[in-house]
Amino acid sequence: MSLTAIGVGMAALAVIGGGLGIGFATSSAVKAITQQPEAHGKIRSTLLIGAALAEATAIYGFVLGILIILMVK
């Protein structure tokens, strides 16, 4: 197995994981807001922080995968 394949796999998993994480977080936030509409401000701010962290992690993984691909060539 070459390092290029490992880099591509890492990049793909990072992007997929970030998307799934943000999707689950948004789903949970919508459910929480429908159950407690008065707490929508706290829920929304927590959701935005969590989504930003999940997206940052996905970007770090993607960049690391791309760096592995470029280092091999």
PDB file of N, CA, C and O in Angstrom, residues 2-70:
ATOM      1  N   SER A   2       0.592   2.143  -0.871  1.00  0.00           N
ATOM      2  CA  SER A   2       1.432   3.334  -0.982  1.00  0.00           C
ATOM      3  C   SER A   2       0.951   4.433  -0.036  1.00  0.00           C
ATOM      4  O   SER A   2      -0.182   4.417   0.452  1.00  0.00           O
ATOM      5  N   LEU A   3       1.824   5.374   0.206  1.00  0.00           N
ATOM      6  CA  LEU A   3       1.457   6.499   1.064  1.00  0.00           C
ATOM      7  C   LEU A   3       0.397   7.377   0.420  1.00  0.00           C
ATOM      8  O   LEU A   3      -0.363   8.036   1.124  1.00  0.00           O
ATOM      9  N   THR A   4       0.330   7.393  -0.905  1.00  0.00           N
ATOM     10  CA  THR A   4      -0.702   8.177  -1.577  1.00  0.00           C
ATOM     11  C   THR A   4      -2.082   7.654  -1.217  1.00  0.00           C
ATOM     12  O   THR A   4      -2.999   8.429  -0.939  1.00  0.00           O
ATOM     13  N   ALA A   5      -2.240   6.339  -1.219  1.00  0.00           N
ATOM     14  CA  ALA A   5      -3.529   5.749  -0.865  1.00  0.00           C
ATOM     15  C   ALA A   5      -3.899   6.054   0.582  1.00  0.00           C
ATOM     16  O   ALA A   5      -5.064   6.333   0.892  1.00  0.00           O
ATOM     17  N   ILE A   6      -2.911   6.037   1.450  1.00  0.00           N
ATOM     18  CA  ILE A   6      -3.173   6.371   2.854  1.00  0.00           C
ATOM     19  C   ILE A   6      -3.596   7.834   2.982  1.00  0.00           C
ATOM     20  O   ILE A   6      -4.528   8.169   3.722  1.00  0.00           O
ATOM     21  N   GLY A   7      -2.938   8.722   2.250  1.00  0.00           N
ATOM     22  CA  GLY A   7      -3.302  10.141   2.274  1.00  0.00           C
ATOM     23  C   GLY A   7      -4.704  10.390   1.765  1.00  0.00           C
ATOM     24  O   GLY A   7      -5.469  11.152   2.351  1.00  0.00           O
ATOM     25  N   VAL A   8      -5.061   9.721   0.673  1.00  0.00           N
ATOM     26  CA  VAL A   8      -6.415   9.878   0.122  1.00  0.00           C
ATOM     27  C   VAL A   8      -7.447   9.352   1.108  1.00  0.00           C
ATOM     28  O   VAL A   8      -8.491   9.968   1.327  1.00  0.00           O
ATOM     29  N   GLY A   9      -7.153   8.217   1.719  1.00  0.00           N
ATOM     30  CA  GLY A   9      -8.078   7.660   2.704  1.00  0.00           C
ATOM     31  C   GLY A   9      -8.268   8.560   3.902  1.00  0.00           C
ATOM     32  O   GLY A   9      -9.391   8.750   4.383  1.00  0.00           O
ATOM     33  N   MET A  10      -7.175   9.143   4.387  1.00  0.00           N
ATOM     34  CA  MET A  10      -7.273  10.054   5.523  1.00  0.00           C
ATOM     35  C   MET A  10      -8.089  11.293   5.179  1.00  0.00           C
ATOM     36  O   MET A  10      -8.918  11.744   5.975  1.00  0.00           O
ATOM     37  N   ALA A  11      -7.849  11.839   4.010  1.00  0.00           N
ATOM     38  CA  ALA A  11      -8.587  13.033   3.598  1.00  0.00           C
ATOM     39  C   ALA A  11     -10.072  12.725   3.469  1.00  0.00           C
ATOM     40  O   ALA A  11     -10.921  13.505   3.913  1.00  0.00           O
ATOM     41  N   ALA A  12     -10.404  11.588   2.879  1.00  0.00           N
ATOM     42  CA  ALA A  12     -11.809  11.224   2.691  1.00  0.00           C
ATOM     43  C   ALA A  12     -12.493  10.978   4.032  1.00  0.00           C
ATOM     44  O   ALA A  12     -13.623  11.446   4.260  1.00  0.00           O
ATOM     45  N   LEU A  13     -11.843  10.254   4.919  1.00  0.00           N
ATOM     46  CA  LEU A  13     -12.442   9.979   6.223  1.00  0.00           C
ATOM     47  C   LEU A  13     -12.626  11.246   7.047  1.00  0.00           C
ATOM     48  O   LEU A  13     -13.620  11.384   7.763  1.00  0.00           O
ATOM     49  N   ALA A  14     -11.694  12.167   6.944  1.00  0.00           N
ATOM     50  CA  ALA A  14     -11.807  13.412   7.695  1.00  0.00           C
ATOM     51  C   ALA A  14     -13.006  14.227   7.227  1.00  0.00           C
ATOM     52  O   ALA A  14     -13.774  14.746   8.038  1.00  0.00           O
ATOM     53  N   VAL A  15     -13.183  14.306   5.928  1.00  0.00           N
ATOM     54  CA  VAL A  15     -14.297  15.085   5.387  1.00  0.00           C
ATOM     55  C   VAL A  15     -15.630  14.408   5.707  1.00  0.00           C
ATOM     56  O   VAL A  15     -16.593  15.062   6.113  1.00  0.00           O
ATOM     57  N   ILE A  16     -15.688  13.096   5.556  1.00  0.00           N
ATOM     58  CA  ILE A  16     -16.922  12.359   5.851  1.00  0.00           C
ATOM     59  C   ILE A  16     -17.259  12.468   7.337  1.00  0.00           C
ATOM     60  O   ILE A  16     -18.409  12.708   7.713  1.00  0.00           O
ATOM     61  N   GLY A  17     -16.256  12.305   8.196  1.00  0.00           N
ATOM     62  CA  GLY A  17     -16.483  12.403   9.635  1.00  0.00           C
ATOM     63  C   GLY A  17     -16.976  13.775  10.062  1.00  0.00           C
ATOM     64  O   GLY A  17     -17.867  13.889  10.903  1.00  0.00           O
ATOM     65  N   GLY A  18     -16.397  14.812   9.486  1.00  0.00           N
ATOM     66  CA  GLY A  18     -16.849  16.172   9.808  1.00  0.00           C
ATOM     67  C   GLY A  18     -18.288  16.411   9.386  1.00  0.00           C
ATOM     68  O   GLY A  18     -19.075  17.001  10.126  1.00  0.00           O
ATOM     69  N   GLY A  19     -18.627  15.937   8.198  1.00  0.00           N
ATOM     70  CA  GLY A  19     -20.002  16.090   7.721  1.00  0.00           C
ATOM     71  C   GLY A  19     -21.007  15.343   8.582  1.00  0.00           C
ATOM     72  O   GLY A  19     -22.076  15.867   8.911  1.00  0.00           O
ATOM     73  N   LEU A  20     -20.667  14.119   8.956  1.00  0.00           N
ATOM     74  CA  LEU A  20     -21.564  13.340   9.821  1.00  0.00           C
ATOM     75  C   LEU A  20     -21.706  13.989  11.195  1.00  0.00           C
ATOM     76  O   LEU A  20     -22.811  14.065  11.747  1.00  0.00           O
ATOM     77  N   GLY A  21     -20.605  14.466  11.741  1.00  0.00           N
ATOM     78  CA  GLY A  21     -20.656  15.097  13.053  1.00  0.00           C
ATOM     79  C   GLY A  21     -21.521  16.348  13.068  1.00  0.00           C
ATOM     80  O   GLY A  21     -22.335  16.542  13.974  1.00  0.00           O
ATOM     81  N   ILE A  22     -21.370  17.180  12.072  1.00  0.00           N
ATOM     82  CA  ILE A  22     -22.174  18.402  11.997  1.00  0.00           C
ATOM     83  C   ILE A  22     -23.641  18.056  11.751  1.00  0.00           C
ATOM     84  O   ILE A  22     -24.546  18.683  12.306  1.00  0.00           O
ATOM     85  N   GLY A  23     -23.885  17.039  10.941  1.00  0.00           N
ATOM     86  CA  GLY A  23     -25.263  16.611  10.687  1.00  0.00           C
ATOM     87  C   GLY A  23     -25.953  16.106  11.945  1.00  0.00           C
ATOM     88  O   GLY A  23     -27.102  16.467  12.230  1.00  0.00           O
ATOM     89  N   PHE A  24     -25.265  15.271  12.719  1.00  0.00           N
ATOM     90  CA  PHE A  24     -25.848  14.770  13.970  1.00  0.00           C
ATOM     91  C   PHE A  24     -26.058  15.902  14.973  1.00  0.00           C
ATOM     92  O   PHE A  24     -27.074  15.934  15.675  1.00  0.00           O
ATOM     93  N   ALA A  25     -25.114  16.815  15.049  1.00  0.00           N
ATOM     94  CA  ALA A  25     -25.247  17.932  15.984  1.00  0.00           C
ATOM     95  C   ALA A  25     -26.423  18.828  15.612  1.00  0.00           C
ATOM     96  O   ALA A  25     -27.188  19.258  16.479  1.00  0.00           O
ATOM     97  N   THR A  26     -26.588  19.086  14.330  1.00  0.00           N
ATOM     98  CA  THR A  26     -27.710  19.918  13.890  1.00  0.00           C
ATOM     99  C   THR A  26     -29.036  19.226  14.164  1.00  0.00           C
ATOM    100  O   THR A  26     -29.996  19.858  14.613  1.00  0.00           O
ATOM    101  N   SER A  27     -29.093  17.934  13.916  1.00  0.00           N
ATOM    102  CA  SER A  27     -30.312  17.172  14.190  1.00  0.00           C
ATOM    103  C   SER A  27     -30.675  17.242  15.668  1.00  0.00           C
ATOM    104  O   SER A  27     -31.838  17.478  16.021  1.00  0.00           O
ATOM    105  N   SER A  28     -29.691  17.067  16.527  1.00  0.00           N
ATOM    106  CA  SER A  28     -29.947  17.129  17.965  1.00  0.00           C
ATOM    107  C   SER A  28     -30.362  18.537  18.401  1.00  0.00           C
ATOM    108  O   SER A  28     -31.225  18.686  19.269  1.00  0.00           O
ATOM    109  N   ALA A  29     -29.770  19.545  17.800  1.00  0.00           N
ATOM    110  CA  ALA A  29     -30.128  20.923  18.154  1.00  0.00           C
ATOM    111  C   ALA A  29     -31.560  21.245  17.742  1.00  0.00           C
ATOM    112  O   ALA A  29     -32.297  21.889  18.493  1.00  0.00           O
ATOM    113  N   VAL A  30     -31.961  20.783  16.567  1.00  0.00           N
ATOM    114  CA  VAL A  30     -33.338  21.032  16.119  1.00  0.00           C
ATOM    115  C   VAL A  30     -34.329  20.331  17.046  1.00  0.00           C
ATOM    116  O   VAL A  30     -35.351  20.910  17.426  1.00  0.00           O
ATOM    117  N   LYS A  31     -34.020  19.101  17.435  1.00  0.00           N
ATOM    118  CA  LYS A  31     -34.900  18.388  18.379  1.00  0.00           C
ATOM    119  C   LYS A  31     -34.978  19.119  19.714  1.00  0.00           C
ATOM    120  O   LYS A  31     -36.045  19.240  20.308  1.00  0.00           O
ATOM    121  N   ALA A  32     -33.837  19.603  20.194  1.00  0.00           N
ATOM    122  CA  ALA A  32     -33.821  20.303  21.472  1.00  0.00           C
ATOM    123  C   ALA A  32     -34.602  21.613  21.400  1.00  0.00           C
ATOM    124  O   ALA A  32     -35.319  21.965  22.343  1.00  0.00           O
ATOM    125  N   ILE A  33     -34.498  22.325  20.287  1.00  0.00           N
ATOM    126  CA  ILE A  33     -35.223  23.586  20.143  1.00  0.00           C
ATOM    127  C   ILE A  33     -36.727  23.340  20.073  1.00  0.00           C
ATOM    128  O   ILE A  33     -37.517  24.112  20.619  1.00  0.00           O
ATOM    129  N   THR A  34     -37.135  22.248  19.409  1.00  0.00           N
ATOM    130  CA  THR A  34     -38.575  21.960  19.355  1.00  0.00           C
ATOM    131  C   THR A  34     -39.108  21.561  20.719  1.00  0.00           C
ATOM    132  O   THR A  34     -40.274  21.813  21.021  1.00  0.00           O
ATOM    133  N   GLN A  35     -38.277  20.962  21.569  1.00  0.00           N
ATOM    134  CA  GLN A  35     -38.733  20.576  22.901  1.00  0.00           C
ATOM    135  C   GLN A  35     -38.694  21.744  23.884  1.00  0.00           C
ATOM    136  O   GLN A  35     -39.524  21.814  24.795  1.00  0.00           O
ATOM    137  N   GLN A  36     -37.724  22.638  23.727  1.00  0.00           N
ATOM    138  CA  GLN A  36     -37.598  23.791  24.618  1.00  0.00           C
ATOM    139  C   GLN A  36     -37.323  25.047  23.802  1.00  0.00           C
ATOM    140  O   GLN A  36     -36.183  25.512  23.696  1.00  0.00           O
ATOM    141  N   PRO A  37     -38.370  25.633  23.212  1.00  0.00           N
ATOM    142  CA  PRO A  37     -38.152  26.815  22.361  1.00  0.00           C
ATOM    143  C   PRO A  37     -37.556  28.006  23.110  1.00  0.00           C
ATOM    144  O   PRO A  37     -36.872  28.830  22.508  1.00  0.00           O
ATOM    145  N   GLU A  38     -37.782  28.093  24.411  1.00  0.00           N
ATOM    146  CA  GLU A  38     -37.256  29.237  25.165  1.00  0.00           C
ATOM    147  C   GLU A  38     -35.734  29.190  25.313  1.00  0.00           C
ATOM    148  O   GLU A  38     -35.110  30.200  25.624  1.00  0.00           O
ATOM    149  N   ALA A  39     -35.124  28.043  25.080  1.00  0.00           N
ATOM    150  CA  ALA A  39     -33.678  27.902  25.218  1.00  0.00           C
ATOM    151  C   ALA A  39     -32.964  27.939  23.870  1.00  0.00           C
ATOM    152  O   ALA A  39     -31.825  27.514  23.766  1.00  0.00           O
ATOM    153  N   HIS A  40     -33.620  28.487  22.847  1.00  0.00           N
ATOM    154  CA  HIS A  40     -33.029  28.434  21.504  1.00  0.00           C
ATOM    155  C   HIS A  40     -31.718  29.208  21.394  1.00  0.00           C
ATOM    156  O   HIS A  40     -30.831  28.833  20.644  1.00  0.00           O
ATOM    157  N   GLY A  41     -31.549  30.262  22.170  1.00  0.00           N
ATOM    158  CA  GLY A  41     -30.317  31.045  22.104  1.00  0.00           C
ATOM    159  C   GLY A  41     -29.109  30.262  22.596  1.00  0.00           C
ATOM    160  O   GLY A  41     -28.057  30.251  21.953  1.00  0.00           O
ATOM    161  N   LYS A  42     -29.264  29.594  23.741  1.00  0.00           N
ATOM    162  CA  LYS A  42     -28.166  28.792  24.280  1.00  0.00           C
ATOM    163  C   LYS A  42     -27.861  27.603  23.382  1.00  0.00           C
ATOM    164  O   LYS A  42     -26.702  27.261  23.154  1.00  0.00           O
ATOM    165  N   ILE A  43     -28.912  26.979  22.875  1.00  0.00           N
ATOM    166  CA  ILE A  43     -28.731  25.807  22.013  1.00  0.00           C
ATOM    167  C   ILE A  43     -28.019  26.213  20.732  1.00  0.00           C
ATOM    168  O   ILE A  43     -27.100  25.532  20.267  1.00  0.00           O
ATOM    169  N   ARG A  44     -28.442  27.329  20.149  1.00  0.00           N
ATOM    170  CA  ARG A  44     -27.836  27.783  18.896  1.00  0.00           C
ATOM    171  C   ARG A  44     -26.360  28.124  19.071  1.00  0.00           C
ATOM    172  O   ARG A  44     -25.517  27.743  18.249  1.00  0.00           O
ATOM    173  N   SER A  45     -26.026  28.819  20.150  1.00  0.00           N
ATOM    174  CA  SER A  45     -24.620  29.185  20.345  1.00  0.00           C
ATOM    175  C   SER A  45     -23.758  27.946  20.596  1.00  0.00           C
ATOM    176  O   SER A  45     -22.637  27.853  20.087  1.00  0.00           O
ATOM    177  N   THR A  46     -24.282  26.992  21.339  1.00  0.00           N
ATOM    178  CA  THR A  46     -23.542  25.748  21.564  1.00  0.00           C
ATOM    179  C   THR A  46     -23.380  24.974  20.265  1.00  0.00           C
ATOM    180  O   THR A  46     -22.314  24.401  19.998  1.00  0.00           O
ATOM    181  N   LEU A  47     -24.420  24.959  19.447  1.00  0.00           N
ATOM    182  CA  LEU A  47     -24.353  24.280  18.153  1.00  0.00           C
ATOM    183  C   LEU A  47     -23.293  24.921  17.259  1.00  0.00           C
ATOM    184  O   LEU A  47     -22.521  24.215  16.604  1.00  0.00           O
ATOM    185  N   LEU A  48     -23.242  26.229  17.211  1.00  0.00           N
ATOM    186  CA  LEU A  48     -22.263  26.903  16.356  1.00  0.00           C
ATOM    187  C   LEU A  48     -20.827  26.626  16.800  1.00  0.00           C
ATOM    188  O   LEU A  48     -19.945  26.405  15.963  1.00  0.00           O
ATOM    189  N   ILE A  49     -20.603  26.600  18.107  1.00  0.00           N
ATOM    190  CA  ILE A  49     -19.255  26.283  18.601  1.00  0.00           C
ATOM    191  C   ILE A  49     -18.891  24.845  18.254  1.00  0.00           C
ATOM    192  O   ILE A  49     -17.788  24.562  17.775  1.00  0.00           O
ATOM    193  N   GLY A  50     -19.824  23.923  18.463  1.00  0.00           N
ATOM    194  CA  GLY A  50     -19.566  22.524  18.146  1.00  0.00           C
ATOM    195  C   GLY A  50     -19.344  22.298  16.664  1.00  0.00           C
ATOM    196  O   GLY A  50     -18.462  21.528  16.257  1.00  0.00           O
ATOM    197  N   ALA A  51     -20.136  22.965  15.828  1.00  0.00           N
ATOM    198  CA  ALA A  51     -19.973  22.823  14.378  1.00  0.00           C
ATOM    199  C   ALA A  51     -18.631  23.392  13.922  1.00  0.00           C
ATOM    200  O   ALA A  51     -17.973  22.813  13.049  1.00  0.00           O
ATOM    201  N   ALA A  52     -18.216  24.491  14.521  1.00  0.00           N
ATOM    202  CA  ALA A  52     -16.919  25.068  14.157  1.00  0.00           C
ATOM    203  C   ALA A  52     -15.778  24.133  14.538  1.00  0.00           C
ATOM    204  O   ALA A  52     -14.829  23.950  13.761  1.00  0.00           O
ATOM    205  N   LEU A  53     -15.869  23.510  15.703  1.00  0.00           N
ATOM    206  CA  LEU A  53     -14.823  22.567  16.114  1.00  0.00           C
ATOM    207  C   LEU A  53     -14.811  21.324  15.229  1.00  0.00           C
ATOM    208  O   LEU A  53     -13.739  20.830  14.859  1.00  0.00           O
ATOM    209  N   ALA A  54     -15.982  20.815  14.882  1.00  0.00           N
ATOM    210  CA  ALA A  54     -16.042  19.640  14.007  1.00  0.00           C
ATOM    211  C   ALA A  54     -15.499  19.976  12.624  1.00  0.00           C
ATOM    212  O   ALA A  54     -14.783  19.170  12.018  1.00  0.00           O
ATOM    213  N   GLU A  55     -15.830  21.141  12.125  1.00  0.00           N
ATOM    214  CA  GLU A  55     -15.343  21.546  10.806  1.00  0.00           C
ATOM    215  C   GLU A  55     -13.833  21.760  10.823  1.00  0.00           C
ATOM    216  O   GLU A  55     -13.136  21.394   9.873  1.00  0.00           O
ATOM    217  N   ALA A  56     -13.320  22.342  11.888  1.00  0.00           N
ATOM    218  CA  ALA A  56     -11.870  22.551  11.996  1.00  0.00           C
ATOM    219  C   ALA A  56     -11.137  21.214  12.018  1.00  0.00           C
ATOM    220  O   ALA A  56     -10.099  21.058  11.368  1.00  0.00           O
ATOM    221  N   THR A  57     -11.673  20.256  12.745  1.00  0.00           N
ATOM    222  CA  THR A  57     -11.054  18.935  12.787  1.00  0.00           C
ATOM    223  C   THR A  57     -11.068  18.287  11.416  1.00  0.00           C
ATOM    224  O   THR A  57     -10.077  17.673  10.990  1.00  0.00           O
ATOM    225  N   ALA A  58     -12.174  18.430  10.685  1.00  0.00           N
ATOM    226  CA  ALA A  58     -12.258  17.875   9.333  1.00  0.00           C
ATOM    227  C   ALA A  58     -11.240  18.545   8.406  1.00  0.00           C
ATOM    228  O   ALA A  58     -10.590  17.874   7.600  1.00  0.00           O
ATOM    229  N   ILE A  59     -11.091  19.840   8.536  1.00  0.00           N
ATOM    230  CA  ILE A  59     -10.134  20.558   7.685  1.00  0.00           C
ATOM    231  C   ILE A  59      -8.709  20.134   8.007  1.00  0.00           C
ATOM    232  O   ILE A  59      -7.894  19.937   7.102  1.00  0.00           O
ATOM    233  N   TYR A  60      -8.386  19.964   9.300  1.00  0.00           N
ATOM    234  CA  TYR A  60      -7.042  19.510   9.680  1.00  0.00           C
ATOM    235  C   TYR A  60      -6.750  18.139   9.086  1.00  0.00           C
ATOM    236  O   TYR A  60      -5.662  17.892   8.575  1.00  0.00           O
ATOM    237  N   GLY A  61      -7.708  17.222   9.168  1.00  0.00           N
ATOM    238  CA  GLY A  61      -7.521  15.898   8.593  1.00  0.00           C
ATOM    239  C   GLY A  61      -7.370  15.938   7.094  1.00  0.00           C
ATOM    240  O   GLY A  61      -6.546  15.223   6.511  1.00  0.00           O
ATOM    241  N   PHE A  62      -8.158  16.779   6.450  1.00  0.00           N
ATOM    242  CA  PHE A  62      -8.081  16.913   4.991  1.00  0.00           C
ATOM    243  C   PHE A  62      -6.717  17.464   4.574  1.00  0.00           C
ATOM    244  O   PHE A  62      -6.083  16.945   3.656  1.00  0.00           O
ATOM    245  N   VAL A  63      -6.270  18.493   5.257  1.00  0.00           N
ATOM    246  CA  VAL A  63      -4.965  19.094   4.940  1.00  0.00           C
ATOM    247  C   VAL A  63      -3.845  18.092   5.186  1.00  0.00           C
ATOM    248  O   VAL A  63      -2.908  17.986   4.378  1.00  0.00           O
ATOM    249  N   LEU A  64      -3.926  17.338   6.267  1.00  0.00           N
ATOM    250  CA  LEU A  64      -2.908  16.327   6.543  1.00  0.00           C
ATOM    251  C   LEU A  64      -2.886  15.267   5.441  1.00  0.00           C
ATOM    252  O   LEU A  64      -1.818  14.869   4.982  1.00  0.00           O
ATOM    253  N   GLY A  65      -4.062  14.836   4.988  1.00  0.00           N
ATOM    254  CA  GLY A  65      -4.120  13.874   3.890  1.00  0.00           C
ATOM    255  C   GLY A  65      -3.526  14.427   2.605  1.00  0.00           C
ATOM    256  O   GLY A  65      -2.770  13.744   1.902  1.00  0.00           O
ATOM    257  N   ILE A  66      -3.836  15.679   2.295  1.00  0.00           N
ATOM    258  CA  ILE A  66      -3.283  16.309   1.092  1.00  0.00           C
ATOM    259  C   ILE A  66      -1.762  16.451   1.215  1.00  0.00           C
ATOM    260  O   ILE A  66      -1.026  16.234   0.239  1.00  0.00           O
ATOM    261  N   LEU A  67      -1.281  16.805   2.399  1.00  0.00           N
ATOM    262  CA  LEU A  67       0.165  16.918   2.595  1.00  0.00           C
ATOM    263  C   LEU A  67       0.866  15.574   2.389  1.00  0.00           C
ATOM    264  O   LEU A  67       1.954  15.522   1.808  1.00  0.00           O
ATOM    265  N   ILE A  68       0.247  14.503   2.865  1.00  0.00           N
ATOM    266  CA  ILE A  68       0.845  13.173   2.644  1.00  0.00           C
ATOM    267  C   ILE A  68       0.896  12.866   1.160  1.00  0.00           C
ATOM    268  O   ILE A  68       1.900  12.360   0.653  1.00  0.00           O
ATOM    269  N   ILE A  69      -0.189  13.182   0.443  1.00  0.00           N
ATOM    270  CA  ILE A  69      -0.207  12.936  -1.009  1.00  0.00           C
ATOM    271  C   ILE A  69       0.894  13.728  -1.702  1.00  0.00           C
ATOM    272  O   ILE A  69       1.619  13.214  -2.553  1.00  0.00           O
ATOM    273  N   LEU A  70       1.046  15.003  -1.339  1.00  0.00           N
ATOM    274  CA  LEU A  70       2.041  15.857  -2.009  1.00  0.00           C
ATOM    275  C   LEU A  70       3.474  15.510  -1.612  1.00  0.00           C
ATOM    276  O   LEU A  70       4.385  15.700  -2.412  1.00  0.00           O
TER     277      LEU A  70
END
